[in-house]
Amino acid sequence: MGDGGSTGGRGIGGGTGFSAREWYAGELAYRRRESGMTLVELAALCLYEQSYLHRLERGQRLGTVEAAAALDKVYGTGDLLVRLWHLARRETKDRLLPGIEPLERDAVSIQEYAVGAVPDLLQTPAYAREQVHAAHVGEEQVEAEVAARIGRQERLAGRNPLHYRALIDEGALRRGARDPKTWTGQLAHLVDAAQRPGVCVQVVPFGTGPHRIRGPLELVYFRDAPTVAFVQGSWNGHLTEDPDDVEPLRLAYDVLRDTALTPAESLAFLRALLGACTEDVPLTGSEAS
């Protein structure tokens, strides 16, 4: 069905402007187009979901080397696609990738560990605004960034809400916010969120001691594709979808979850913090907005 070694005249380098990831995605789309197959027919042959294959061809996912090998077999391209996959993987290890937000829209489950602040998906607008200001974002961008964060939270509600688990380090809860009323509103929101169906909030107390996860981590699970991990640094973040890199992070998350307070204990912890705050800061219905 294929010619084994030819890349359909696409090429890479030499001024083409294609990244290795774009080249890989383009080659996948080219091979299917040349074969005359639909995505439905291809999915039946290689035993991967149609939506997953579509995202590979659009460059929205790199996918796994096993998927590349399966497509090589279908197209009769030897190990061409596997070699292109390795080039793309090497490239993604050397550069930053877009954030996790586009992938959250397709997720069925998200597990997150937050260290220095309440997770974006559980922030109130007032708290989010304070966090964005702290990042020295231009004033004209603040409201757009806050709106984007709040918009992402729609996945926790609606007709098809995802399952969400947040491990929140006690340090983030002790840090609070600059404005006491903002922090009181944020704690009230956390107490409410922890009681929603499909949302699980667990506090990682100081007494847990050292553990393997050193910074914010988000694991995103899909129905028809492998899990991806987003590791947040001080100034940037790295997205990885290579199972060899994701699996140790997933296991480390499971170990940390097992040392955290239970959901019931965490809710009691949050209520105690809120009670201490409201003794000094009266909370009105508008404080969390």
Tab-separated table of C-alpha atoms in Angstrom:
chain	number	residue	atom	x	y	z
A	1	MET	CA	0.000	0.000	0.000
A	2	GLY	CA	2.966	2.308	0.644
A	3	ASP	CA	6.469	2.703	-0.723
A	4	GLY	CA	8.271	2.030	2.562
A	5	GLY	CA	10.746	4.890	2.540
A	6	SER	CA	9.375	7.828	0.596
A	7	THR	CA	7.840	10.691	2.550
A	8	GLY	CA	5.425	11.751	-0.155
A	9	GLY	CA	7.573	14.735	-1.122
A	10	ARG	CA	7.062	16.591	2.175
A	11	GLY	CA	10.585	16.618	3.566
A	12	ILE	CA	11.895	18.376	6.653
A	13	GLY	CA	14.539	21.006	7.246
A	14	GLY	CA	16.170	22.838	4.401
A	15	GLY	CA	13.845	25.788	4.794
A	16	THR	CA	10.547	23.856	4.681
A	17	GLY	CA	9.421	25.462	7.930
A	18	PHE	CA	7.953	22.181	9.232
A	19	SER	CA	8.679	20.993	12.752
A	20	ALA	CA	9.219	17.262	13.250
A	21	ARG	CA	5.815	17.039	14.928
A	22	GLU	CA	4.122	18.776	11.992
A	23	TRP	CA	5.992	16.536	9.551
A	24	TYR	CA	4.803	13.426	11.389
A	25	ALA	CA	1.190	14.620	11.445
A	26	GLY	CA	1.334	15.645	7.797
A	27	GLU	CA	2.762	12.270	6.808
A	28	LEU	CA	-0.068	10.477	8.598
A	29	ALA	CA	-2.661	12.577	6.778
A	30	TYR	CA	-0.847	12.111	3.428
A	31	ARG	CA	-0.638	8.321	3.784
A	32	ARG	CA	-4.349	7.969	4.535
A	33	ARG	CA	-5.278	10.314	1.704
A	34	GLU	CA	-3.152	8.295	-0.726
A	35	SER	CA	-4.665	5.038	0.515
A	36	GLY	CA	-8.204	6.277	-0.106
A	37	MET	CA	-9.326	5.108	3.329
A	38	THR	CA	-11.731	6.931	5.603
A	39	LEU	CA	-10.925	7.358	9.277
A	40	VAL	CA	-13.585	4.751	10.072
A	41	GLU	CA	-11.893	2.211	7.790
A	42	LEU	CA	-8.458	3.028	9.180
A	43	ALA	CA	-9.680	2.673	12.769
A	44	ALA	CA	-11.040	-0.794	11.986
A	45	LEU	CA	-7.682	-1.889	10.539
A	46	CYS	CA	-5.294	-0.535	13.165
A	47	LEU	CA	-7.643	-0.958	16.178
A	48	TYR	CA	-7.368	2.647	17.388
A	49	GLU	CA	-10.312	4.983	17.927
A	50	GLN	CA	-11.305	7.175	14.977
A	51	SER	CA	-11.183	10.368	17.089
A	52	TYR	CA	-7.679	9.501	18.311
A	53	LEU	CA	-6.397	8.978	14.765
A	54	HIS	CA	-7.999	12.260	13.731
A	55	ARG	CA	-6.087	14.123	16.444
A	56	LEU	CA	-2.831	12.467	15.368
A	57	GLU	CA	-3.329	13.651	11.798
A	58	ARG	CA	-4.116	17.192	12.947
A	59	GLY	CA	-1.039	17.315	15.158
A	60	GLN	CA	-3.126	17.718	18.306
A	61	ARG	CA	-1.553	14.604	19.786
A	62	LEU	CA	1.783	12.922	19.227
A	63	GLY	CA	0.414	9.596	20.366
A	64	THR	CA	2.465	6.515	21.144
A	65	VAL	CA	5.155	4.676	19.229
A	66	GLU	CA	2.818	1.657	19.216
A	67	ALA	CA	0.282	3.675	17.240
A	68	ALA	CA	2.986	4.720	14.781
A	69	ALA	CA	4.025	1.079	14.358
A	70	ALA	CA	0.424	-0.007	13.784
A	71	LEU	CA	0.006	2.656	11.098
A	72	ASP	CA	3.301	1.634	9.464
A	73	LYS	CA	1.889	-1.892	9.220
A	74	VAL	CA	-1.402	-0.725	7.686
A	75	TYR	CA	0.275	1.556	5.137
A	76	GLY	CA	3.177	-0.790	4.382
A	77	THR	CA	5.721	1.937	5.123
A	78	GLY	CA	8.310	-0.195	6.903
A	79	ASP	CA	9.431	1.764	9.962
A	80	LEU	CA	9.033	5.225	8.402
A	81	LEU	CA	6.314	6.461	10.738
A	82	VAL	CA	8.076	5.041	13.780
A	83	ARG	CA	11.240	6.949	12.821
A	84	LEU	CA	9.268	10.153	12.308
A	85	TRP	CA	7.579	9.626	15.667
A	86	HIS	CA	10.974	9.371	17.385
A	87	LEU	CA	12.101	12.601	15.699
A	88	ALA	CA	8.956	14.357	16.886
A	89	ARG	CA	9.328	12.985	20.385
A	90	ARG	CA	12.925	14.199	20.602
A	91	GLU	CA	11.817	17.629	19.436
A	92	THR	CA	9.032	17.903	22.017
A	93	LYS	CA	11.476	17.074	24.804
A	94	ASP	CA	13.602	20.044	23.754
A	95	ARG	CA	10.922	22.725	23.531
A	96	LEU	CA	7.873	23.951	25.350
A	97	LEU	CA	4.452	22.794	24.222
A	98	PRO	CA	1.106	24.578	24.535
A	99	GLY	CA	-0.653	24.351	27.878
A	100	ILE	CA	-3.070	21.697	28.978
A	101	GLU	CA	-6.259	23.702	28.375
A	102	PRO	CA	-7.083	22.412	24.853
A	103	LEU	CA	-6.789	18.813	26.058
A	104	GLU	CA	-9.028	19.386	29.077
A	105	ARG	CA	-11.970	19.801	26.710
A	106	ASP	CA	-11.696	16.147	25.629
A	107	ALA	CA	-10.835	14.720	29.052
A	108	VAL	CA	-12.985	12.281	31.014
A	109	SER	CA	-10.941	12.653	34.195
A	110	ILE	CA	-8.327	15.026	35.598
A	111	GLN	CA	-6.073	14.506	38.601
A	112	GLU	CA	-4.142	17.513	39.843
A	113	TYR	CA	-1.617	18.375	42.554
A	114	ALA	CA	-1.403	22.044	43.540
A	115	VAL	CA	1.507	23.376	45.579
A	116	GLY	CA	1.597	27.174	45.741
A	117	ALA	CA	-2.002	28.137	44.971
A	118	VAL	CA	-5.511	26.744	44.696
A	119	PRO	CA	-5.885	24.873	41.354
A	120	ASP	CA	-7.170	26.960	38.441
A	121	LEU	CA	-10.258	24.752	38.122
A	122	LEU	CA	-11.303	25.598	41.695
A	123	GLN	CA	-10.518	29.319	41.811
A	124	THR	CA	-13.031	32.111	42.318
A	125	PRO	CA	-12.794	35.103	39.948
A	126	ALA	CA	-11.470	37.319	42.747
A	127	TYR	CA	-8.754	34.831	43.737
A	128	ALA	CA	-7.878	34.166	40.091
A	129	ARG	CA	-7.540	37.898	39.489
A	130	GLU	CA	-5.087	38.194	42.362
A	131	GLN	CA	-3.050	35.249	41.038
A	132	VAL	CA	-2.904	36.735	37.534
A	133	HIS	CA	-1.806	40.116	38.895
A	134	ALA	CA	0.980	38.365	40.833
A	135	ALA	CA	2.300	36.968	37.540
A	136	HIS	CA	2.831	40.558	36.305
A	137	VAL	CA	0.507	40.101	33.349
A	138	GLY	CA	-0.303	43.335	31.521
A	139	GLU	CA	-3.423	45.027	32.831
A	140	GLU	CA	-5.232	44.600	29.513
A	141	GLN	CA	-4.664	40.829	29.717
A	142	VAL	CA	-5.790	40.296	33.294
A	143	GLU	CA	-9.519	40.024	32.673
A	144	ALA	CA	-9.011	37.846	29.612
A	145	GLU	CA	-6.839	35.451	31.632
A	146	VAL	CA	-9.317	35.377	34.504
A	147	ALA	CA	-12.186	34.700	32.093
A	148	ALA	CA	-10.195	31.868	30.508
A	149	ARG	CA	-9.589	30.238	33.892
A	150	ILE	CA	-13.223	30.484	34.898
A	151	GLY	CA	-14.292	29.209	31.486
A	152	ARG	CA	-12.238	26.058	31.969
A	153	GLN	CA	-14.315	25.264	35.048
A	154	GLU	CA	-17.335	24.533	32.869
A	155	ARG	CA	-15.985	20.989	32.514
A	156	LEU	CA	-16.831	20.405	36.187
A	157	ALA	CA	-20.531	21.004	35.556
A	158	GLY	CA	-23.032	20.667	32.737
A	159	ARG	CA	-24.401	17.576	31.055
A	160	ASN	CA	-21.170	15.607	30.867
A	161	PRO	CA	-18.943	16.670	33.768
A	162	LEU	CA	-15.551	15.088	34.088
A	163	HIS	CA	-14.289	13.455	37.257
A	164	TYR	CA	-11.855	15.769	38.991
A	165	ARG	CA	-9.509	15.060	41.904
A	166	ALA	CA	-7.404	17.840	43.423
A	167	LEU	CA	-4.628	17.239	45.921
A	168	ILE	CA	-3.948	20.638	47.494
A	169	ASP	CA	-0.800	21.123	49.530
A	170	GLU	CA	-1.425	22.626	52.953
A	171	GLY	CA	1.094	25.338	52.060
A	172	ALA	CA	-1.274	26.696	49.398
A	173	LEU	CA	-4.075	26.853	51.968
A	174	ARG	CA	-1.927	28.563	54.586
A	175	ARG	CA	-0.647	31.115	52.073
A	176	GLY	CA	-4.142	32.467	51.485
A	177	ALA	CA	-4.598	35.688	49.531
A	178	ARG	CA	-3.631	39.325	49.963
A	179	ASP	CA	-7.229	40.406	50.469
A	180	PRO	CA	-8.806	38.611	53.473
A	181	LYS	CA	-12.270	38.797	51.914
A	182	THR	CA	-10.972	37.250	48.701
A	183	TRP	CA	-9.485	34.391	50.697
A	184	THR	CA	-12.661	33.872	52.714
A	185	GLY	CA	-14.644	33.694	49.488
A	186	GLN	CA	-12.129	31.246	48.028
A	187	LEU	CA	-12.329	28.943	51.052
A	188	ALA	CA	-16.132	28.999	50.912
A	189	HIS	CA	-15.925	28.056	47.241
A	190	LEU	CA	-13.571	25.151	48.045
A	191	VAL	CA	-15.955	23.859	50.696
A	192	ASP	CA	-18.800	23.948	48.168
A	193	ALA	CA	-16.698	22.372	45.401
A	194	ALA	CA	-15.555	19.520	47.656
A	195	GLN	CA	-19.201	18.462	48.014
A	196	ARG	CA	-20.042	18.387	44.303
A	197	PRO	CA	-20.630	15.039	42.569
A	198	GLY	CA	-17.546	14.037	40.625
A	199	VAL	CA	-15.219	16.424	42.475
A	200	CYS	CA	-12.809	15.119	45.099
A	201	VAL	CA	-10.642	17.513	47.131
A	202	GLN	CA	-7.894	16.180	49.387
A	203	VAL	CA	-5.456	18.168	51.499
A	204	VAL	CA	-1.801	17.114	51.625
A	205	PRO	CA	-0.811	18.144	55.174
A	206	PHE	CA	2.609	19.310	56.288
A	207	GLY	CA	2.913	16.112	58.309
A	208	THR	CA	3.092	14.077	55.116
A	209	GLY	CA	6.777	14.947	54.877
A	210	PRO	CA	8.866	14.786	51.687
A	211	HIS	CA	7.533	13.147	48.540
A	212	ARG	CA	8.514	12.716	44.888
A	213	ILE	CA	6.354	15.387	43.252
A	214	ARG	CA	8.195	18.693	43.527
A	215	GLY	CA	5.826	21.019	41.689
A	216	PRO	CA	2.312	21.383	40.267
A	217	LEU	CA	1.197	18.382	38.234
A	218	GLU	CA	-1.893	17.690	36.150
A	219	LEU	CA	-2.762	14.262	34.754
A	220	VAL	CA	-5.417	14.240	32.027
A	221	TYR	CA	-7.213	11.014	31.132
A	222	PHE	CA	-9.143	10.300	27.913
A	223	ARG	CA	-11.612	7.672	26.806
A	224	ASP	CA	-9.850	6.934	23.521
A	225	ALA	CA	-6.231	8.045	23.987
A	226	PRO	CA	-3.306	7.656	26.398
A	227	THR	CA	-2.958	9.836	29.480
A	228	VAL	CA	-0.962	13.073	29.262
A	229	ALA	CA	0.858	14.938	32.028
A	230	PHE	CA	1.449	18.658	32.416
A	231	VAL	CA	4.292	19.571	34.779
A	232	GLN	CA	4.283	23.221	35.779
A	233	GLY	CA	7.521	25.038	36.566
A	234	SER	CA	8.097	28.473	38.064
A	235	TRP	CA	7.923	30.252	34.685
A	236	ASN	CA	6.655	27.670	32.213
A	237	GLY	CA	5.209	24.198	31.849
A	238	HIS	CA	5.988	21.004	29.959
A	239	LEU	CA	3.433	18.657	28.426
A	240	THR	CA	4.333	15.008	27.961
A	241	GLU	CA	2.309	12.183	26.442
A	242	ASP	CA	5.053	9.556	26.271
A	243	PRO	CA	3.894	6.630	28.461
A	244	ASP	CA	7.459	6.109	29.684
A	245	ASP	CA	7.404	9.633	31.132
A	246	VAL	CA	3.755	9.715	32.229
A	247	GLU	CA	3.672	6.436	34.148
A	248	PRO	CA	6.213	7.408	36.866
A	249	LEU	CA	4.292	10.648	37.416
A	250	ARG	CA	1.007	8.776	37.685
A	251	LEU	CA	2.458	6.343	40.213
A	252	ALA	CA	3.976	9.193	42.244
A	253	TYR	CA	0.558	10.879	42.274
A	254	ASP	CA	-1.091	7.695	43.550
A	255	VAL	CA	1.448	7.414	46.372
A	256	LEU	CA	0.895	11.051	47.358
A	257	ARG	CA	-2.895	10.618	47.267
A	258	ASP	CA	-2.607	7.700	49.681
A	259	THR	CA	-0.781	9.901	52.211
A	260	ALA	CA	-3.237	12.826	51.944
A	261	LEU	CA	-6.192	13.434	54.240
A	262	THR	CA	-9.328	11.573	53.180
A	263	PRO	CA	-12.020	13.590	51.380
A	264	ALA	CA	-14.067	13.768	54.606
A	265	GLU	CA	-11.030	14.836	56.667
A	266	SER	CA	-10.120	17.389	54.005
A	267	LEU	CA	-13.615	18.880	54.031
A	268	ALA	CA	-13.426	19.229	57.811
A	269	PHE	CA	-10.001	20.877	57.441
A	270	LEU	CA	-11.366	23.390	54.926
A	271	ARG	CA	-14.385	24.147	57.082
A	272	ALA	CA	-12.119	24.806	60.053
A	273	LEU	CA	-10.031	27.238	58.001
A	274	LEU	CA	-13.174	28.960	56.765
A	275	GLY	CA	-14.551	29.203	60.286
A	276	ALA	CA	-11.331	30.840	61.506
A	277	CYS	CA	-11.508	33.354	58.648
A	278	THR	CA	-15.165	34.270	59.047
A	279	GLU	CA	-14.658	35.108	62.710
A	280	ASP	CA	-12.722	38.174	61.551
A	281	VAL	CA	-14.048	38.729	58.006
A	282	PRO	CA	-17.820	38.847	57.444
A	283	LEU	CA	-18.654	37.129	54.128
A	284	THR	CA	-21.407	38.441	51.864
A	285	GLY	CA	-22.814	36.802	48.781
A	286	SER	CA	-20.748	38.985	46.450
A	287	GLU	CA	-17.343	38.424	48.025
A	288	ALA	CA	-16.464	35.395	45.873
A	289	SER	CA	-17.183	37.107	42.565
